[in-house]
PDB file of C-alpha atoms in Angstrom:
ATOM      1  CA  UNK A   1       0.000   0.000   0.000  1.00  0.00           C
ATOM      2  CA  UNK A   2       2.648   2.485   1.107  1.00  0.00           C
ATOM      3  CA  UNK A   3       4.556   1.669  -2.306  1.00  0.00           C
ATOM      4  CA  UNK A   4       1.519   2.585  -4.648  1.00  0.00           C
ATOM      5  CA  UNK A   5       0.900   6.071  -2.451  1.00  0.00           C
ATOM      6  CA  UNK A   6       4.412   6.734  -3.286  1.00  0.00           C
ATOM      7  CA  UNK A   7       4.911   5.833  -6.416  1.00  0.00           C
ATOM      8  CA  UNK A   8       6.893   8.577  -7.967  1.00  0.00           C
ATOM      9  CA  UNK A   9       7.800  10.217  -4.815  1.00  0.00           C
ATOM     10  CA  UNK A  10      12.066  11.052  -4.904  1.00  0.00           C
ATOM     11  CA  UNK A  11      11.763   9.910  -0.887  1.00  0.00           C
ATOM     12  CA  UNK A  12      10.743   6.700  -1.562  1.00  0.00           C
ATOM     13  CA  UNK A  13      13.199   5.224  -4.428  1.00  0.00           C
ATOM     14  CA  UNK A  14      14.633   3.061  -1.926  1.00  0.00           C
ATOM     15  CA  UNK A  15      11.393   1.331  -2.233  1.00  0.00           C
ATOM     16  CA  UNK A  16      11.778   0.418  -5.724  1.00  0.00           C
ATOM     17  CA  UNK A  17      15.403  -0.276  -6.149  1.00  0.00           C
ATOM     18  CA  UNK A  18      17.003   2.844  -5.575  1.00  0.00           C
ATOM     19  CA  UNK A  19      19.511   4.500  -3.319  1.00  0.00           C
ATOM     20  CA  UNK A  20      19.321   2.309  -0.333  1.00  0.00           C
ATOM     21  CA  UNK A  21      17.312  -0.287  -1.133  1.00  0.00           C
ATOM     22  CA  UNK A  22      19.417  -2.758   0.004  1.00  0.00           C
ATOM     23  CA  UNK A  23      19.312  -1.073   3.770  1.00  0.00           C
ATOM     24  CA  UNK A  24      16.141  -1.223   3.505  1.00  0.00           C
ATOM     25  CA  UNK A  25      15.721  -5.360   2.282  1.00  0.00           C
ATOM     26  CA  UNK A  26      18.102  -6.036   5.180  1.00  0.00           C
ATOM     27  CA  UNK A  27      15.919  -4.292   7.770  1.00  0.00           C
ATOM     28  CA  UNK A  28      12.660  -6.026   6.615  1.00  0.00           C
ATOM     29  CA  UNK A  29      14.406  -9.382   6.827  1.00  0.00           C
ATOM     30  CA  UNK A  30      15.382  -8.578  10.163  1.00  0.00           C
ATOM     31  CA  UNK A  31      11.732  -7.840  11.060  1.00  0.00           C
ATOM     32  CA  UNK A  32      10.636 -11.434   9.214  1.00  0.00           C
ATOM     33  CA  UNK A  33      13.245 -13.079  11.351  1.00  0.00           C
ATOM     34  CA  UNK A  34      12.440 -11.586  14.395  1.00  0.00           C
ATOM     35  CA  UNK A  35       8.982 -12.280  13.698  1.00  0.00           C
ATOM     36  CA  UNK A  36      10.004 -16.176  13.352  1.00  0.00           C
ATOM     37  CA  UNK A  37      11.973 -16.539  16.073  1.00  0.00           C
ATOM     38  CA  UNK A  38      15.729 -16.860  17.133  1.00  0.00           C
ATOM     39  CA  UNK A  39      17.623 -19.170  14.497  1.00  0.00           C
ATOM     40  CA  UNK A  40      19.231 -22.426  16.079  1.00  0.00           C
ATOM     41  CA  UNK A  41      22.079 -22.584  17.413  1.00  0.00           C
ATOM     42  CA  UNK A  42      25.665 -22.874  15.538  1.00  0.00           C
ATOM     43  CA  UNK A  43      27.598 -26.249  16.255  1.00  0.00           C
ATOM     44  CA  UNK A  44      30.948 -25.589  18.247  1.00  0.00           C
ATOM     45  CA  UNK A  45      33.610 -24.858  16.512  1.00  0.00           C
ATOM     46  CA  UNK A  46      36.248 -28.044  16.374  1.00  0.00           C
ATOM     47  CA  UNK A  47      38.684 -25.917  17.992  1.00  0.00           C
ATOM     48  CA  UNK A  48      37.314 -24.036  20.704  1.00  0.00           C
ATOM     49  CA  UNK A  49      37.153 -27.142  23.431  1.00  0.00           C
ATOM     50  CA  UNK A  50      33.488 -27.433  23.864  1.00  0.00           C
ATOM     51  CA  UNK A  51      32.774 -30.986  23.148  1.00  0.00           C
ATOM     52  CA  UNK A  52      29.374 -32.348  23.759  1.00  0.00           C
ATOM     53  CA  UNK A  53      28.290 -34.918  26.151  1.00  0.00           C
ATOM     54  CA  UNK A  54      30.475 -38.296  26.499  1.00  0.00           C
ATOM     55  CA  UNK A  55      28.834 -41.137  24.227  1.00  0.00           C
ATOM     56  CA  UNK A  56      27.503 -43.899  26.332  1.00  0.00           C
ATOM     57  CA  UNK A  57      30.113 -46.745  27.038  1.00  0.00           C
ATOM     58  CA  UNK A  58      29.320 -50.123  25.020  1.00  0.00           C
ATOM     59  CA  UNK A  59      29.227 -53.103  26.675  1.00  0.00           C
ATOM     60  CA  UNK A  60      32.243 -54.347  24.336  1.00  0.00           C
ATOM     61  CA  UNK A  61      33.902 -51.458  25.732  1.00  0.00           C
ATOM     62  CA  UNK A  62      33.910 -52.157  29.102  1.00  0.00           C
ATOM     63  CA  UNK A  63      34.855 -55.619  28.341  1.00  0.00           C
ATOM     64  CA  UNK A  64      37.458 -54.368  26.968  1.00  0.00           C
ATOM     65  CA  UNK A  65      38.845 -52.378  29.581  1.00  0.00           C
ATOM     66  CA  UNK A  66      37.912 -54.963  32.672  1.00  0.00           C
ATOM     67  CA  UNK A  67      40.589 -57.082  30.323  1.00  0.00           C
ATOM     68  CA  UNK A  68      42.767 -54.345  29.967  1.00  0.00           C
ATOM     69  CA  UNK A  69      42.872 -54.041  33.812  1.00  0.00           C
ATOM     70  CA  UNK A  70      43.176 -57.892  34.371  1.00  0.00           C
ATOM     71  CA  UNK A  71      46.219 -57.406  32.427  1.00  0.00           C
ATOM     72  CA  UNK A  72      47.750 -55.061  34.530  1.00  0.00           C
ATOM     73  CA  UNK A  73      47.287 -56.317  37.303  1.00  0.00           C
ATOM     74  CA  UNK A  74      48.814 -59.870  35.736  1.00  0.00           C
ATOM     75  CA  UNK A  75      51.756 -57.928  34.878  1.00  0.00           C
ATOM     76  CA  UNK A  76      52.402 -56.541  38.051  1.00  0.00           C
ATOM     77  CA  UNK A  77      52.418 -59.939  40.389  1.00  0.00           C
ATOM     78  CA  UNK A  78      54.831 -60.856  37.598  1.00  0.00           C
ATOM     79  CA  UNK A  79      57.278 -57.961  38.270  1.00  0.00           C
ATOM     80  CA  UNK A  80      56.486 -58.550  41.981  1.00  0.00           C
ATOM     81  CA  UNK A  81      57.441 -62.115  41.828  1.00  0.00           C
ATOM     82  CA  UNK A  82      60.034 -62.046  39.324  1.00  0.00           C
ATOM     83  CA  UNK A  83      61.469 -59.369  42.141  1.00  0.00           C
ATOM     84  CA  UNK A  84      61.460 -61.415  45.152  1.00  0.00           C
ATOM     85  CA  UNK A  85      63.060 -64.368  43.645  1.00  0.00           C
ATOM     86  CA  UNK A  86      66.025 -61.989  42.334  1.00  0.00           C
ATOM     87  CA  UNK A  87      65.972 -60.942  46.134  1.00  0.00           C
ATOM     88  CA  UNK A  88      66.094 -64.515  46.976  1.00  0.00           C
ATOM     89  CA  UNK A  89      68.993 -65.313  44.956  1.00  0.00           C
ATOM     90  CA  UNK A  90      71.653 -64.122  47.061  1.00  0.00           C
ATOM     91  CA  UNK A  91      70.445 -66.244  50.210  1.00  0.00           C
ATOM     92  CA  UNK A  92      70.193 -69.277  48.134  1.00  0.00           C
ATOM     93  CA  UNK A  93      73.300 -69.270  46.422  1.00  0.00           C
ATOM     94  CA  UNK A  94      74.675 -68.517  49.890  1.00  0.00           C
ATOM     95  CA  UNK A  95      72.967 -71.400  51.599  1.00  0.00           C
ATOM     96  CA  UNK A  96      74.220 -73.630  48.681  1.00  0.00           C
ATOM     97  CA  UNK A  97      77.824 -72.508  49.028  1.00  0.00           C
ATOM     98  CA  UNK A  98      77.856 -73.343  52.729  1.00  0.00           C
ATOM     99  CA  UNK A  99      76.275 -76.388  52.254  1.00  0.00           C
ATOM    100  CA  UNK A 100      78.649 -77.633  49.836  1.00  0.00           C
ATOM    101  CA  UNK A 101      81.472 -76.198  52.236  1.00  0.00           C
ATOM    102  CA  UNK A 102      80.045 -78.400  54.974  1.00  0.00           C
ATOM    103  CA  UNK A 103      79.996 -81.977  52.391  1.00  0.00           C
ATOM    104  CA  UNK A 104      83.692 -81.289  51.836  1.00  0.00           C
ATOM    105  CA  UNK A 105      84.974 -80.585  55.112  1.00  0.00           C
ATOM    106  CA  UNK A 106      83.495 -84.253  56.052  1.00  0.00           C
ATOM    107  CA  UNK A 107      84.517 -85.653  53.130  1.00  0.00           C
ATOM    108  CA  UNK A 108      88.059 -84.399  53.672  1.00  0.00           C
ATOM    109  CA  UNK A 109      87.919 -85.338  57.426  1.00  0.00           C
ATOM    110  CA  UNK A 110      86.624 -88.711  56.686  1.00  0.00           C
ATOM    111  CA  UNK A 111      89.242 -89.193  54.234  1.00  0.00           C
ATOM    112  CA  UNK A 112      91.878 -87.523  56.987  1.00  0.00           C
ATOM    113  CA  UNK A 113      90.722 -90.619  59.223  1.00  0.00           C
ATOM    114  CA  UNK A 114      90.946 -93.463  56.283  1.00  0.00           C
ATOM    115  CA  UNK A 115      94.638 -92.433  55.806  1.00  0.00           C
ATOM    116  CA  UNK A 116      96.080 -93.082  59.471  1.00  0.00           C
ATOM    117  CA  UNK A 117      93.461 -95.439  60.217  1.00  0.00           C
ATOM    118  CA  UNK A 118      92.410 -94.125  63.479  1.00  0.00           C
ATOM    119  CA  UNK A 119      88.804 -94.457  64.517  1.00  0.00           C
ATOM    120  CA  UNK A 120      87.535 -91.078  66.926  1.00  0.00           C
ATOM    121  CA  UNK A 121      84.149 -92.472  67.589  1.00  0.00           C
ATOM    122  CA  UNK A 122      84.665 -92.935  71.313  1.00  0.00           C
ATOM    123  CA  UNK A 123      85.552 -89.450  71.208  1.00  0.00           C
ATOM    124  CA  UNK A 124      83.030 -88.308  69.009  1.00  0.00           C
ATOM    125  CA  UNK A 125      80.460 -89.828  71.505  1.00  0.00           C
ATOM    126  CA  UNK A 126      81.926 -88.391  74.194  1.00  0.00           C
ATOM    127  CA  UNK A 127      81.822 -85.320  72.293  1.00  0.00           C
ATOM    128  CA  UNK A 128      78.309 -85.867  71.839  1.00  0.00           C
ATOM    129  CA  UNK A 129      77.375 -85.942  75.663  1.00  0.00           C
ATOM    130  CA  UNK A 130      78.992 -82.508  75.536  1.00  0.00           C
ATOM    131  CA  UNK A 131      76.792 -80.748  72.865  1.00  0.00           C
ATOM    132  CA  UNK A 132      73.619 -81.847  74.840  1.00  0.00           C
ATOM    133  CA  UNK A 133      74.563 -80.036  77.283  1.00  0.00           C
ATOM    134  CA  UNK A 134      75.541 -82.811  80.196  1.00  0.00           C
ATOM    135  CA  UNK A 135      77.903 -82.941  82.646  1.00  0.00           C
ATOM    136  CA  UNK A 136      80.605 -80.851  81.329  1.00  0.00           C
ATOM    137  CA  UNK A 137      83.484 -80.713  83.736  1.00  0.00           C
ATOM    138  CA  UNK A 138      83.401 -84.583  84.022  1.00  0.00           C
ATOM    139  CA  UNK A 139      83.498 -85.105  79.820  1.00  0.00           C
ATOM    140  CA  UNK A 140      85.892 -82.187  79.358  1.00  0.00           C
ATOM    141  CA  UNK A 141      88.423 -84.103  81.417  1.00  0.00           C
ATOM    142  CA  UNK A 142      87.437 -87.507  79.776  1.00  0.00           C
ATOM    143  CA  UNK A 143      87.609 -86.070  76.511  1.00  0.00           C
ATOM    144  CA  UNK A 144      91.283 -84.925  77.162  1.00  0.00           C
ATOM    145  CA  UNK A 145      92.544 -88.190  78.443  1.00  0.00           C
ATOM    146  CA  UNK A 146      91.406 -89.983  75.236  1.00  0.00           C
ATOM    147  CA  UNK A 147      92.887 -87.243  72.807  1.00  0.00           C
ATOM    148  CA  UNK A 148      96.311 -87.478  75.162  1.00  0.00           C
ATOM    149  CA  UNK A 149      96.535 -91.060  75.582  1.00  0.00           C
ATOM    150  CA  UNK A 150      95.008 -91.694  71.744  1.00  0.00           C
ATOM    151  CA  UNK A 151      97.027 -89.182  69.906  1.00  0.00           C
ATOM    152  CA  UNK A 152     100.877 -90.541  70.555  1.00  0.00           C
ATOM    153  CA  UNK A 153     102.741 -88.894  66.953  1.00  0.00           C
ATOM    154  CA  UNK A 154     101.828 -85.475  65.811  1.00  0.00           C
ATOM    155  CA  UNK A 155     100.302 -86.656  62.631  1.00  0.00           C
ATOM    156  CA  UNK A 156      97.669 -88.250  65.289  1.00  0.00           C
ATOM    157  CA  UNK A 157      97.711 -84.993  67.294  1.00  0.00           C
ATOM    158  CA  UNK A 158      97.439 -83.017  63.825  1.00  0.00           C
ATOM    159  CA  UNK A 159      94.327 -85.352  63.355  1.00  0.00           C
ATOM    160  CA  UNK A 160      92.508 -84.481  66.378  1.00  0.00           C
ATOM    161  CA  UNK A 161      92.887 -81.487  66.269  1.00  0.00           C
ATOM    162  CA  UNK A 162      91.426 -81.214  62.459  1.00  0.00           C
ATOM    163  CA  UNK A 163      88.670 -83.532  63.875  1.00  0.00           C
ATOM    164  CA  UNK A 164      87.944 -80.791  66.640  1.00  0.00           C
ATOM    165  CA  UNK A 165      87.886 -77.881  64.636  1.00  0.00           C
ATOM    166  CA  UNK A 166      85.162 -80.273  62.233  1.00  0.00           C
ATOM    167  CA  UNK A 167      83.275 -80.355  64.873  1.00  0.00           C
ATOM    168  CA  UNK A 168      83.294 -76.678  66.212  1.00  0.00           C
ATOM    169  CA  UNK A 169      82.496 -75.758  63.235  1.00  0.00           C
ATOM    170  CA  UNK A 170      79.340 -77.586  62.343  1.00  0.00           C
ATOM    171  CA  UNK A 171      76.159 -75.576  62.349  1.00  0.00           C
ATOM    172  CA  UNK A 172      74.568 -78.274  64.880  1.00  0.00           C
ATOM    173  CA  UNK A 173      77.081 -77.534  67.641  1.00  0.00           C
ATOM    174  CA  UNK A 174      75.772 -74.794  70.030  1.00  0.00           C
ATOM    175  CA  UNK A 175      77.755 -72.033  71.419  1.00  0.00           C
ATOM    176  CA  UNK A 176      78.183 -73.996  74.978  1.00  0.00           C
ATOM    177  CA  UNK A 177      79.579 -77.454  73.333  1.00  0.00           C
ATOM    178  CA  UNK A 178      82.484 -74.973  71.258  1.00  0.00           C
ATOM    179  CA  UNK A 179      83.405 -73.559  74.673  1.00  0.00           C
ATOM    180  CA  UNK A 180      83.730 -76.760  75.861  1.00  0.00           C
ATOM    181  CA  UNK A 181      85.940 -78.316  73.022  1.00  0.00           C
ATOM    182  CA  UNK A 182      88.109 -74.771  73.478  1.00  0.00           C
ATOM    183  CA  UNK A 183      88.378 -76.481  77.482  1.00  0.00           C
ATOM    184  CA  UNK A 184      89.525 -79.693  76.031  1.00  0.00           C
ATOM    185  CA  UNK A 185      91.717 -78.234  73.755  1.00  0.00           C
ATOM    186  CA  UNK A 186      92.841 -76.166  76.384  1.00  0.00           C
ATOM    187  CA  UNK A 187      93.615 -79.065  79.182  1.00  0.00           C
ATOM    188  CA  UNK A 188      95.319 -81.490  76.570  1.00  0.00           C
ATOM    189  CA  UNK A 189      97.632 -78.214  75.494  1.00  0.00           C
ATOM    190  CA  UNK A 190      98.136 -77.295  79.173  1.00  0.00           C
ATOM    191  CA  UNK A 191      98.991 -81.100  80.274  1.00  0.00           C
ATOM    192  CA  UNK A 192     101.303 -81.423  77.645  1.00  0.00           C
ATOM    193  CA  UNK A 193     103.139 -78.149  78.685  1.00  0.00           C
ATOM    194  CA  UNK A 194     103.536 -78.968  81.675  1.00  0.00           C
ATOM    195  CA  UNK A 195     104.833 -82.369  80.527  1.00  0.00           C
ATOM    196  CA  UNK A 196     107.420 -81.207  78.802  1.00  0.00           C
ATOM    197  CA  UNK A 197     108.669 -78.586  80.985  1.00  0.00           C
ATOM    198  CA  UNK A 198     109.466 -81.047  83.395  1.00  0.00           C
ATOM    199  CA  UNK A 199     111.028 -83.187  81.107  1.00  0.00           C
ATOM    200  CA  UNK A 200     113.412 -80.950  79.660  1.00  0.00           C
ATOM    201  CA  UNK A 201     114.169 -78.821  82.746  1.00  0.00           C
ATOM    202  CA  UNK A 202     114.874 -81.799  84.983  1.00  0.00           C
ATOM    203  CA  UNK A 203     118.314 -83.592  84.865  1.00  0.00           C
ATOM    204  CA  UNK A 204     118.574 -87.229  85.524  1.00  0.00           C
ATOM    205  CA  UNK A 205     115.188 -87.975  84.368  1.00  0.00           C
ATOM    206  CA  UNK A 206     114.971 -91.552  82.376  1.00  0.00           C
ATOM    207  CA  UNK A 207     111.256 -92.037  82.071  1.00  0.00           C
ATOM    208  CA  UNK A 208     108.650 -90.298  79.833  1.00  0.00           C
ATOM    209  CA  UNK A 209     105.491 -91.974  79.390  1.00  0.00           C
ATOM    210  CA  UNK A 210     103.111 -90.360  76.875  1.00  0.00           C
ATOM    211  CA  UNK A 211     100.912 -92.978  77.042  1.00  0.00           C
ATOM    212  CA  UNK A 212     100.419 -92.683  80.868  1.00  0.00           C
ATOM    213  CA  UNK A 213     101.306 -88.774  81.028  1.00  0.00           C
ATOM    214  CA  UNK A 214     103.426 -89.030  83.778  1.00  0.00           C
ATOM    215  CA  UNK A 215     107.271 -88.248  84.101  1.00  0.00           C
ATOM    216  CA  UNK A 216     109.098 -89.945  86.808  1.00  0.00           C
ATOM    217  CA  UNK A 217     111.884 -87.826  88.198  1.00  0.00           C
ATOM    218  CA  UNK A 218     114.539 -90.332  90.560  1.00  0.00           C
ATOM    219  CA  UNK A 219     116.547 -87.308  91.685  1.00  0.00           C
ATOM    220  CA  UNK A 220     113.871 -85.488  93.827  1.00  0.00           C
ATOM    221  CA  UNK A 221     111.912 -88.779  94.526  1.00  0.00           C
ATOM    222  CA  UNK A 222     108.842 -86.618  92.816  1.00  0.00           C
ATOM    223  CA  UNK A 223     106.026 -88.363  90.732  1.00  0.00           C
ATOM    224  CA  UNK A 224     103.943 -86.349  88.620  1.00  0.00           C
ATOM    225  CA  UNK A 225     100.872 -87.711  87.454  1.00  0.00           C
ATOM    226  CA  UNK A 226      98.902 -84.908  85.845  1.00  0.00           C
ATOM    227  CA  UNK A 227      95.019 -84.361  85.861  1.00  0.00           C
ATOM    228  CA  UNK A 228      95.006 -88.349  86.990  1.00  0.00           C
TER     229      UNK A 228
END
C-alpha cells in the first residue's frame, strides 16, 4: 500500500530499487526473522574445546577395559614375583655354598681318618654328651685323656685337632659345646706343657710316658701324674 501512495515520490526510491534499497531489504528481513523466532544454534567450533556430552560406554567397551585391567594387574604380580626371587637369589646361592662347604669338610675329614686309620668315635660320643649339654666338667676331662693317651705322633695330634675344629664348626654344635671343646683343647695343650717342661728342665730324668702322662723324676723322689 505504502509503495503505490508513493509511487513517484524522490523519498521513496529506496522502495523500488534505488539509493538504499538494500538497507532497507536487510531491515525487513530482520523484522521477518524476528517475527520467526531466534535461528538455532551454531555447532561448536572443532577448535574451541566445547565438546558435547560423552557417548555412552558399550558393553564391548567395558569388556574391553575390565581385560585391559586384568592385564595389569597380571603384569604386576609378575614384576612382583620375578622381584622377590632376584631378592632370593643371594640367600640361596649362599645357603648352597655353605652347604657344599660343609659336604667337603666331612669328606676331607673322613678321608683324613681313612689315611692313618684311626677311629675317633669314642671321642666323638663323648663329644656328643657334651653338645647336649651334660655334665661338662666330668666329659671335658674324659675327653682330654682320650685325645692325650690316643694321639701318641703329631700326625695323630694333627688329626685331632682337624677332627675338633670339624666339629666346632658344624652348624649343629651350640655355642656352649664350642666352649667346651676350646676347654679340652685347652687341658690337653696345658697337660702337655707342663709335661714337657718337666722333662726338659729336669736332669737325671729316664722315664717319659706319653701314654700314661706321667714323668718320673729319681733325683727329687717326685712323681707327677697330671690331671690323673
Amino acid at each position: 500500500m505504502t509503495m503505490e501512495k508513493q509511487d513517484g515520490n524522490p523519498k521513496f526510491a529506496f522502495l523500488y530499487g534505488g539509493p538504499f534499497n538494500e538497507y532497507y531489504r536487510f531491515c525487513v528481513n530482520m523484522e521477518i526473522q524476528k517475527l520467526r523466532g531466534p535461528p538455532p544454534p551454531l555447532p561448536p567450533h572443532p577448535g574451541n574445546g566445547c565438546l558435547g556430552p560423552p557417548p555412552v560406554e558399550s558393553e564391548a567397551i567395558r569388556k574391553m577395559n575390565g581385560q585391559k585391567e586384568q592385564l595389569r594387574q597380571q603384569i604386576t604380580d609378575s614384576e612382583r614375583n620375578l622381584k622377590a626371587h632376584h631378592d632370593a637369589i643371594p640367600a640361596m646361592k649362599e645357603a648352597q655354598v655353605a652347604q657344599a662347604i660343609v659336604l667337603s669338610e666331612t669328606q676331607k675329614m673322613t678321608q683324613i681318618l681313612a689315611n692313618v686309620n684311626f677311629d675317633v668315635s669314642p671321642l666323638g660320643a663323648i663329644l656328643d654328651q657334651l653338645n647336649t649339654g651334660k655334665c661338662s666338667k666330668d666329659l671335658v676331662s674324659t675327653s682330654r685323656k682320650w685325645i692325650f693317651e690316643h694321639c701318641q705322633t703329631d700326625q695323630l695330634r694333627e688329626v685331632v685337632l682337624t677332627y675338633l675344629l670339624s666339629r666346632v664348626k658344624d652348624s649343629q654344635a651350640t655355642d656352649n659345646f664350642r666352649l667346651n671343646v676350646l676347654y679340652v683343647i685347652n687341658d690337653w695343650a696345658y697337660q702337655w706343657y707342663v709335661i714337657f717342661l718337666l722333662f726338659y728342665s729336669t736332669s737325671g730324668t729316664n722315664s717319659f710316658n706319653l701314654a700314661k702322662g706321667s714323668v718320673l723324676i729319681p733325683r727329687h723322689k717326685c712323681y707327677l701324674a697330671t690331671y690323673r
